[in-house]
mmCIF file of C-alpha atoms in Angstrom:
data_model
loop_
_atom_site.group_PDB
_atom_site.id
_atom_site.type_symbol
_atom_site.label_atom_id
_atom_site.label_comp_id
_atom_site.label_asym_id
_atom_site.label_seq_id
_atom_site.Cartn_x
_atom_site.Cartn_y
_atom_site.Cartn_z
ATOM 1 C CA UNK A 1 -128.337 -65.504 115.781
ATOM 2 C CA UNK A 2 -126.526 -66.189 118.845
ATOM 3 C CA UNK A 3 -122.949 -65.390 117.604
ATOM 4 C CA UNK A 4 -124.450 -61.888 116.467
ATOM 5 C CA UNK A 5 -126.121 -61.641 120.035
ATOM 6 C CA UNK A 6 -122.748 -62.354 121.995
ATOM 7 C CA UNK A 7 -120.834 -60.461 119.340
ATOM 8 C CA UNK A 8 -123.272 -57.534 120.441
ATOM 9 C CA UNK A 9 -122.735 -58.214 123.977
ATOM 10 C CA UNK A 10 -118.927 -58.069 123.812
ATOM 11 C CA UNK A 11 -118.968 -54.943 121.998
ATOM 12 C CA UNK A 12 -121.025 -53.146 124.786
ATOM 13 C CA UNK A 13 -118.659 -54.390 127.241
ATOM 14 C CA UNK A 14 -115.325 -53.265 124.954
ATOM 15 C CA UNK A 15 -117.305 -50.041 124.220
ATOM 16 C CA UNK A 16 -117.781 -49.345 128.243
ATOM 17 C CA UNK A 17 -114.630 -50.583 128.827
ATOM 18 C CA UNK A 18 -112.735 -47.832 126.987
ATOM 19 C CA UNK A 19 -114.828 -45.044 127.625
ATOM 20 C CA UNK A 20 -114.177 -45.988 131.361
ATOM 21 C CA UNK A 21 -110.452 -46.316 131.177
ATOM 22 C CA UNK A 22 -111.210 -43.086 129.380
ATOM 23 C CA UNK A 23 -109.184 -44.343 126.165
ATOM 24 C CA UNK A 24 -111.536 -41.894 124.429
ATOM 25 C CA UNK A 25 -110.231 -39.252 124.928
ATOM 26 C CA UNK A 26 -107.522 -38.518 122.787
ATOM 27 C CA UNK A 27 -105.580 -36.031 124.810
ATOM 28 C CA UNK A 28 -104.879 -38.518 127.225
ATOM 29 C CA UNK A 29 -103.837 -41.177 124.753
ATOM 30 C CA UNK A 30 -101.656 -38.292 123.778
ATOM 31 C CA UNK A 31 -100.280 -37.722 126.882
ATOM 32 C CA UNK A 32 -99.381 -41.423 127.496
ATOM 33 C CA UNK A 33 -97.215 -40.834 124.511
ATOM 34 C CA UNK A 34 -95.624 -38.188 125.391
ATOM 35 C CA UNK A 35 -93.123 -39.741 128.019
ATOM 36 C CA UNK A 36 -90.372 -36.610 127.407
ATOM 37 C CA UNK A 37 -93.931 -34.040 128.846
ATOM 38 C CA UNK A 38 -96.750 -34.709 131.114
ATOM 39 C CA UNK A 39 -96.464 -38.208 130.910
ATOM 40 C CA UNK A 40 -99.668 -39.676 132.241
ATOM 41 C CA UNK A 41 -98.930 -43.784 132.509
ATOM 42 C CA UNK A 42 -103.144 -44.793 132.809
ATOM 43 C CA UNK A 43 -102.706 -46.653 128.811
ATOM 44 C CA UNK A 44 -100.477 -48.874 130.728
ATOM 45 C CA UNK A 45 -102.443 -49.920 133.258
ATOM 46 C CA UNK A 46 -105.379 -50.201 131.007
ATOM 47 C CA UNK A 47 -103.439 -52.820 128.519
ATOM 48 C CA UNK A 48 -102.044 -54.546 131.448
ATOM 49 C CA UNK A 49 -105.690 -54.927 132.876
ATOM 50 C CA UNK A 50 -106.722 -56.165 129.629
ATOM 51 C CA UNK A 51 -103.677 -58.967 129.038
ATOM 52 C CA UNK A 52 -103.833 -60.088 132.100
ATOM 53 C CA UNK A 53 -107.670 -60.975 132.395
ATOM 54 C CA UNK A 54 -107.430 -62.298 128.341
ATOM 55 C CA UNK A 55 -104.418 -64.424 129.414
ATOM 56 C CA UNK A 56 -105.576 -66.011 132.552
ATOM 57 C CA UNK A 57 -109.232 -66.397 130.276
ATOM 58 C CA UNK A 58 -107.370 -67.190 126.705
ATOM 59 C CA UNK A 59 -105.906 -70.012 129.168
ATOM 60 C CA UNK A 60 -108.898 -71.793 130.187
ATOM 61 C CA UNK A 61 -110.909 -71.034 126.903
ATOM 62 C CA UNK A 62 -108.468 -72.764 124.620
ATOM 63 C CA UNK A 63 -107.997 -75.642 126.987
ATOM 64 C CA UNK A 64 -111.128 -76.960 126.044
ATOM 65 C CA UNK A 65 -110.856 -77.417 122.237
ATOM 66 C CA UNK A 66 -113.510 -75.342 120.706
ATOM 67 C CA UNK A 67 -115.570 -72.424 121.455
ATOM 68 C CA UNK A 68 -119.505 -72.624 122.304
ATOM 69 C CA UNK A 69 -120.896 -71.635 119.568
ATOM 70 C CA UNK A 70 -118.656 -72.180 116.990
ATOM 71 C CA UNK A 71 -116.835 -74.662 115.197
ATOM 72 C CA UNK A 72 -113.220 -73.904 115.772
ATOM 73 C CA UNK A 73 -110.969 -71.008 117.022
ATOM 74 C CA UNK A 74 -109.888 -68.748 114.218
ATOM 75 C CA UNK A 75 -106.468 -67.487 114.819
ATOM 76 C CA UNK A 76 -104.013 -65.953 113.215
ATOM 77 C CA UNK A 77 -101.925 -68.382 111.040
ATOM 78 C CA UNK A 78 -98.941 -65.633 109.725
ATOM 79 C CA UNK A 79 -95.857 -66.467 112.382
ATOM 80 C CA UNK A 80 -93.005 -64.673 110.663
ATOM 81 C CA UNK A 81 -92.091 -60.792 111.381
ATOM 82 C CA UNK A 82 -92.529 -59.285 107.801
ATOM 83 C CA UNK A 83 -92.054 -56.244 106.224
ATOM 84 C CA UNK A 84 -95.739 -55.313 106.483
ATOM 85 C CA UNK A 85 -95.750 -56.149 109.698
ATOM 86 C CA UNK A 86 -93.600 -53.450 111.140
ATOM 87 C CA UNK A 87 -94.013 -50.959 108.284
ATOM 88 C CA UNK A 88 -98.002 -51.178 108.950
ATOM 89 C CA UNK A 89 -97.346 -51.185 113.008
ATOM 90 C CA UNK A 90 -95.271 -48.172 112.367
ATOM 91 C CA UNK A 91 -97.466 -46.222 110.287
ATOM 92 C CA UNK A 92 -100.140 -46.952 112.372
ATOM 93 C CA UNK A 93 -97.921 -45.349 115.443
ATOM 94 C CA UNK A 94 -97.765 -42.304 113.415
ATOM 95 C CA UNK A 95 -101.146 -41.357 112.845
ATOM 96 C CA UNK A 96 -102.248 -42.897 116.466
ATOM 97 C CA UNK A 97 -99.708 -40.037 117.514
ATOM 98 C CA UNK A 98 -100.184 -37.466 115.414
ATOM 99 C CA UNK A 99 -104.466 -37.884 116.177
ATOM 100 C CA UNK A 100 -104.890 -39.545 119.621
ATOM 101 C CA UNK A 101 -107.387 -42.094 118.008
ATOM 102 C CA UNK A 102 -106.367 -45.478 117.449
ATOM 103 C CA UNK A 103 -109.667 -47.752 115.655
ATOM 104 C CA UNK A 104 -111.251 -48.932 118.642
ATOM 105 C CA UNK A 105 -111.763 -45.729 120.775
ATOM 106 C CA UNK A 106 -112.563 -44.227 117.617
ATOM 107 C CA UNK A 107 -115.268 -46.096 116.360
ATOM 108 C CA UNK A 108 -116.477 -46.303 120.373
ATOM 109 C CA UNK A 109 -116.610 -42.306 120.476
ATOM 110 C CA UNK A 110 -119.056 -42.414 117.277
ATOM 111 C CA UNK A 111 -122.178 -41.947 119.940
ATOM 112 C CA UNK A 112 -120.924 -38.813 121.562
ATOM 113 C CA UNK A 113 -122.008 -36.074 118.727
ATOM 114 C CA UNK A 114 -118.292 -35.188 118.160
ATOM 115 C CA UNK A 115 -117.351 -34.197 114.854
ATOM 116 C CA UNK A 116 -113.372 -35.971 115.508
ATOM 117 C CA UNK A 117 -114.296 -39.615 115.461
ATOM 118 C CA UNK A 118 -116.419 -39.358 112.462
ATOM 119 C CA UNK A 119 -114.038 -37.685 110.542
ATOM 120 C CA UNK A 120 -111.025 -40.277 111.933
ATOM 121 C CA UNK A 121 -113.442 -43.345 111.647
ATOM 122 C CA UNK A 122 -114.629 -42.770 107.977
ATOM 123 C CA UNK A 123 -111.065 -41.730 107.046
ATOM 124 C CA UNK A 124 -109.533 -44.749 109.009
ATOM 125 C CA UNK A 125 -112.046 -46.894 106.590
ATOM 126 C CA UNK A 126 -111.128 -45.353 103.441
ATOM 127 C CA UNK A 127 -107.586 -46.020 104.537
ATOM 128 C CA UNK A 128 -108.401 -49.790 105.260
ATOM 129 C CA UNK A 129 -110.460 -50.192 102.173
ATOM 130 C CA UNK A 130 -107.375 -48.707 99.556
ATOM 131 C CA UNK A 131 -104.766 -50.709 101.559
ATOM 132 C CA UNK A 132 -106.851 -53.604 100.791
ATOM 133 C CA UNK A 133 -107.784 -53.041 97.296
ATOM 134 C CA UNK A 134 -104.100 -52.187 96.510
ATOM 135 C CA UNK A 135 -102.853 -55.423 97.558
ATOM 136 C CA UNK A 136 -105.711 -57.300 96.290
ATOM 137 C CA UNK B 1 -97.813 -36.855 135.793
ATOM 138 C CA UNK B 2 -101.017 -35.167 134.980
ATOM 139 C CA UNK B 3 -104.613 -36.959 135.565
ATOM 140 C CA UNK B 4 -103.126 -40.026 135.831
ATOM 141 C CA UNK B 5 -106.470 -42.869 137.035
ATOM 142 C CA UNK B 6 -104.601 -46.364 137.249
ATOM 143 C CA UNK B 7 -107.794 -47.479 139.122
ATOM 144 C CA UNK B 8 -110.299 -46.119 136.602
ATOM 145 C CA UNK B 9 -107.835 -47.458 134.076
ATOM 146 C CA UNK B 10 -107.240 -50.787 135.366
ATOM 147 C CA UNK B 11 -111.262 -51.588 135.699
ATOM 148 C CA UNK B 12 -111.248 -50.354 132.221
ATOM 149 C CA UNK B 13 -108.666 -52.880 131.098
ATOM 150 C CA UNK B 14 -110.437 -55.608 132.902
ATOM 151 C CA UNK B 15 -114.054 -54.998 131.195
ATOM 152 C CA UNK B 16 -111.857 -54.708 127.671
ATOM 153 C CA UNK B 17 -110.131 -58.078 128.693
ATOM 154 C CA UNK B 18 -113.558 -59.591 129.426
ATOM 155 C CA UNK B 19 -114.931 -58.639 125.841
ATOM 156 C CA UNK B 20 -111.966 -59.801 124.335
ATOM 157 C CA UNK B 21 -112.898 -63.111 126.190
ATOM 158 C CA UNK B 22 -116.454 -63.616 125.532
ATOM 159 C CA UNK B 23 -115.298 -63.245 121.734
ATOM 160 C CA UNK B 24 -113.329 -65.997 122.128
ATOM 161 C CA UNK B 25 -114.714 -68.400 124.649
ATOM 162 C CA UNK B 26 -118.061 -67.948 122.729
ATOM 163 C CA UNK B 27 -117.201 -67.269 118.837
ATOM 164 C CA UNK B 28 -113.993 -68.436 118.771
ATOM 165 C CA UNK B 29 -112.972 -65.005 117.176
ATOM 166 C CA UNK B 30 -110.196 -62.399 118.419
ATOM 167 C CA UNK B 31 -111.693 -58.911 119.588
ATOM 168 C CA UNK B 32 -109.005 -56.837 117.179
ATOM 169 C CA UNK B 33 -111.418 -53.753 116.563
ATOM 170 C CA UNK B 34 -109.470 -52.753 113.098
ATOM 171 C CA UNK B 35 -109.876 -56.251 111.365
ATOM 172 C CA UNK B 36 -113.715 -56.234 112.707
ATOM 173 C CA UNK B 37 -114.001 -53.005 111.231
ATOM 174 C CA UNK B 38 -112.810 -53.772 108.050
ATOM 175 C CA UNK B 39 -115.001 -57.080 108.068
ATOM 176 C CA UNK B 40 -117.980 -55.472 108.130
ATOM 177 C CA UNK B 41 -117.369 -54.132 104.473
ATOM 178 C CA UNK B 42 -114.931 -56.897 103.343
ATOM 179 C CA UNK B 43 -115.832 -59.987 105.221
ATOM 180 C CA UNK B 44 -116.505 -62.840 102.746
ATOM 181 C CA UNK B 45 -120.223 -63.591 103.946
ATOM 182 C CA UNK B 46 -122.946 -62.387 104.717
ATOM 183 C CA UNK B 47 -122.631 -64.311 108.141
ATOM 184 C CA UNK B 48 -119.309 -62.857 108.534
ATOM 185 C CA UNK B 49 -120.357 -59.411 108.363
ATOM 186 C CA UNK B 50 -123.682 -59.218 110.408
ATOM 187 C CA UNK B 51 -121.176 -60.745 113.847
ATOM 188 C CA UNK B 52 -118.587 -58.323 113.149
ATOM 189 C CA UNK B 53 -121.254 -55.161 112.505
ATOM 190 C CA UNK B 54 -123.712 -56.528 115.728
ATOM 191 C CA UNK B 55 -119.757 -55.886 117.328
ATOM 192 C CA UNK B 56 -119.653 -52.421 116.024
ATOM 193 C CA UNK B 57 -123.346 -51.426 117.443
ATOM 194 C CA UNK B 58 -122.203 -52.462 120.499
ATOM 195 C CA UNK B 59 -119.368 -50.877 121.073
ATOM 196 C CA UNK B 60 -120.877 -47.335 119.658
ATOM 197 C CA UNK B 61 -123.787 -48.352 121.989
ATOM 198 C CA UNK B 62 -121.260 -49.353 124.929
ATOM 199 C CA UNK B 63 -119.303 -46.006 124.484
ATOM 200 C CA UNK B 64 -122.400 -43.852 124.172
ATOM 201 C CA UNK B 65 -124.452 -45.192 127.114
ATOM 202 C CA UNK B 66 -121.241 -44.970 129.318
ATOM 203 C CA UNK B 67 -121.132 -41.149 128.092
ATOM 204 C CA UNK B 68 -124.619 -40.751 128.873
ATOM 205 C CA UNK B 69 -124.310 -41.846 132.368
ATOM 206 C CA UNK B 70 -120.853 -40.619 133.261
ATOM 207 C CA UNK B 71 -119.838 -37.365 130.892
ATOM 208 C CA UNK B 72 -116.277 -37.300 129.914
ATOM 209 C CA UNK B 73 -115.037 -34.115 129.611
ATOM 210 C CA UNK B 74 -112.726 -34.025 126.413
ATOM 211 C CA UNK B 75 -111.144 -31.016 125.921
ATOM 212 C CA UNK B 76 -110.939 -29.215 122.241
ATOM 213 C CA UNK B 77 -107.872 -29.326 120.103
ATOM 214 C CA UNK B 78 -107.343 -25.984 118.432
ATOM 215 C CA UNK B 79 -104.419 -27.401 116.528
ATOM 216 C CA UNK B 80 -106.283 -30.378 115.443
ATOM 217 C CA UNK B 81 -107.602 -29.755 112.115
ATOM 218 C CA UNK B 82 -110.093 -31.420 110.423
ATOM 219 C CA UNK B 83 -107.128 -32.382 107.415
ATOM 220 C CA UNK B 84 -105.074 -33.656 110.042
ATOM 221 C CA UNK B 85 -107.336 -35.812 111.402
ATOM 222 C CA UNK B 86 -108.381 -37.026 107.759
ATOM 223 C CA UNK B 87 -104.664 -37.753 107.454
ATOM 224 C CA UNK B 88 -104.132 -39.526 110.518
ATOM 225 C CA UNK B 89 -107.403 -41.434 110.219
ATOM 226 C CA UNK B 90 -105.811 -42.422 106.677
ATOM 227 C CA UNK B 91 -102.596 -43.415 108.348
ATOM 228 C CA UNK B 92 -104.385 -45.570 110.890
ATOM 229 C CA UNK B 93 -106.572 -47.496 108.807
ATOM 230 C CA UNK B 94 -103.338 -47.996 105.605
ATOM 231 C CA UNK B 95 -100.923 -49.311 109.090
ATOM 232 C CA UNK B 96 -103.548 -51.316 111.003
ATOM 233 C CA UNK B 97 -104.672 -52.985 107.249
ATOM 234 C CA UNK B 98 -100.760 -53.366 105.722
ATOM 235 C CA UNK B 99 -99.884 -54.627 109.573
ATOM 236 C CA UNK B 100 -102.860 -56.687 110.159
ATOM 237 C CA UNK B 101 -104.025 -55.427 113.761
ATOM 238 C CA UNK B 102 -104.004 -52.586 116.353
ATOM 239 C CA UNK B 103 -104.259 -51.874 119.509
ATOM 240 C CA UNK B 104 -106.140 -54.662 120.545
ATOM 241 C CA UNK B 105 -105.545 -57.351 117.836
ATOM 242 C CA UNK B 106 -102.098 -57.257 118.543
ATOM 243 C CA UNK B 107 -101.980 -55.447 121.894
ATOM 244 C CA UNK B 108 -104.318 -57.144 124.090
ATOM 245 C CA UNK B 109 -105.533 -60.001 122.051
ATOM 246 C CA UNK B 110 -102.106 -61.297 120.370
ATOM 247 C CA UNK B 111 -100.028 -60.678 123.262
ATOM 248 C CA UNK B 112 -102.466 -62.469 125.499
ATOM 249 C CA UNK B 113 -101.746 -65.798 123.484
ATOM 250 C CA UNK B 114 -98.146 -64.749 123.201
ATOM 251 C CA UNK B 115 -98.033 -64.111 119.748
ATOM 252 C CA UNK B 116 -94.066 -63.014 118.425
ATOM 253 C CA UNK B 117 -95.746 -61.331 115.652
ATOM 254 C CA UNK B 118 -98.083 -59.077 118.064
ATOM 255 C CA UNK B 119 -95.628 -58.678 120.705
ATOM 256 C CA UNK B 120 -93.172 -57.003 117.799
ATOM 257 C CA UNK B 121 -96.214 -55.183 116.061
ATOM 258 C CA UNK B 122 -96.846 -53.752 119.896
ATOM 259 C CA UNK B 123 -93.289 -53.130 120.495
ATOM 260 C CA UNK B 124 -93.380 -50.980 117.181
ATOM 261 C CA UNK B 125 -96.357 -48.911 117.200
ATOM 262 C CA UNK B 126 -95.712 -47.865 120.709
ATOM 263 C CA UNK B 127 -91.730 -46.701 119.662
ATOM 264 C CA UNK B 128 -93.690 -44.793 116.546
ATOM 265 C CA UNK B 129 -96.270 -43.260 118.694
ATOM 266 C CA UNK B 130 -93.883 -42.219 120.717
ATOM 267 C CA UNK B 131 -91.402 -40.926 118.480
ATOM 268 C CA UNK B 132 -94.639 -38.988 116.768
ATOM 269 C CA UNK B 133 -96.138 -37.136 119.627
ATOM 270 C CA UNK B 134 -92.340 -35.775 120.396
ATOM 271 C CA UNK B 135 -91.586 -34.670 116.995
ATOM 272 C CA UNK B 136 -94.970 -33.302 116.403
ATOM 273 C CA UNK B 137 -94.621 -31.348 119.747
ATOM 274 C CA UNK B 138 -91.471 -29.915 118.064
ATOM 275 C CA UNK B 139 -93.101 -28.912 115.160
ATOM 276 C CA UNK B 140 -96.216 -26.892 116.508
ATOM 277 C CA UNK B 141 -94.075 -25.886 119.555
ATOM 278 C CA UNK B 142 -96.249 -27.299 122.062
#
């Protein structure tokens, strides 16, 4: 019950966090893509505001061996760059650029009565879902 | 430069870093939004999948209570159809599934523990975003 209650609480603070840095809105997103137009740098500082806090935090939190209310850290055990690797990171690129909605800002624009995210989130999930299956 | 906010941005990045944080410090889990996504419908347990959807509440929740407080003004896309967002949605979730992460899996989360893998997958989906928004300007002539 607790890991759903702090798994709730960090999705508030993600969810506020991106509608603040106003990662919602896809025509900036655009915009910070498009470096050869009006070329508006704010995704920058918004990643760079996020590595830096997880880093500094990541540092202490691993330091002490386990998390608080679960048994281990689960990380990601893959270490060599595959094919799917870039192949997925690039297609992803292309629809992140061709939309202006990568998953999380998506899924956090749900609430706003906006027809866009729907559309992109149930269409991301389809896309997720197939990948899966196909592979499977 | 048009509406650039590096402060708004930056305080933004922070409260995404702190998320990302609690995740971990608490559940031991890394805040990559397409994989928790995903895990709601494919996670192996039923354990699995109520963390991962209490996730997804919040961050609709998070989102819409900011909006209700502070309005965003988004403005419409003409050009953006509703197939071309289908398509792109598809894109997104086929990339972030076949290369195991997005924005903030790999962006904030992986880079933070200085992941090769992440720091590549980054490296990539910025180049392709990039590449995309200039040829699709080219395109529609905008």
């Amino acid at each position: 019950m607790l890991k759903i209650l702090s798994a709730l609480v960090a999705g508030v603070i993600f969810g506020v966090g991106l509608a603040l840095s106003q990662m919602v809105n896809p025509n900036k997103v655009i915009n910070f893509l498009d470096i050869t137009g009006q070329w508006d740098p704010s995704l920058m500082f918004v990643l760079g505001g996020a590595v830096l806090t997880t880093t500094l935090a990541y540092r202490f939190i691993f330091s002490r061996g386990k998390p608080l209310l679960a048994d281990d850290f689960q990380l990601p055990t893959l270490l060599q760059i595959d094919r799917p690797l870039i192949i997925g990171a690039a297609l992803f690129g292309i629809g992140w650029g061709v939309i202006g909605y990568c998953p999380g800002p998506a899924v956090a624009s749900l609430g706003f009565g906006f027809q866009e995210p729907l559309l992109v989130v149930v269409s991301m999930l389809v896309g997720m879902l197939l990948y899966k299956a196909a592979v499977k | 430069m048009e509406n650039f906010t590096p402060y708004l941005s930056l305080a933004g990045g922070v409260l995404i870093g702190i998320s990302a944080s609690i995740l971990m410090y608490l559940n031991g889990r890394i805040a990559g939004i397409s994989g928790i996504v995903a895990g709601v419908f494919n996670a192996p347990s039923f354990e699995e999948k109520a963390w991962r959807f209490a996730f997804v509440v919040g961050l609709v929740l998070g989102g819409a209570v900011y909006m209700h407080f502070f309005p965003i003004t988004i403005a419409a896309r003409e050009s953006m159809s509703a197939i071309l967002l289908i398509a792109g949605g598809l894109v997104v979730g086929i990339g972030t599934a076949m290369g195991s992460g997005c924005t903030s899996g790999h962006g904030i989360c992986g880079i933070s523990r200085f992941s090769l893998r992440s720091l590549v997958a980054t490296a990539t989906f910025l180049l392709s975003g990039i590449v995309t928004v200039y040829v699709f300007k080219q395109i529609t002539g905008g």
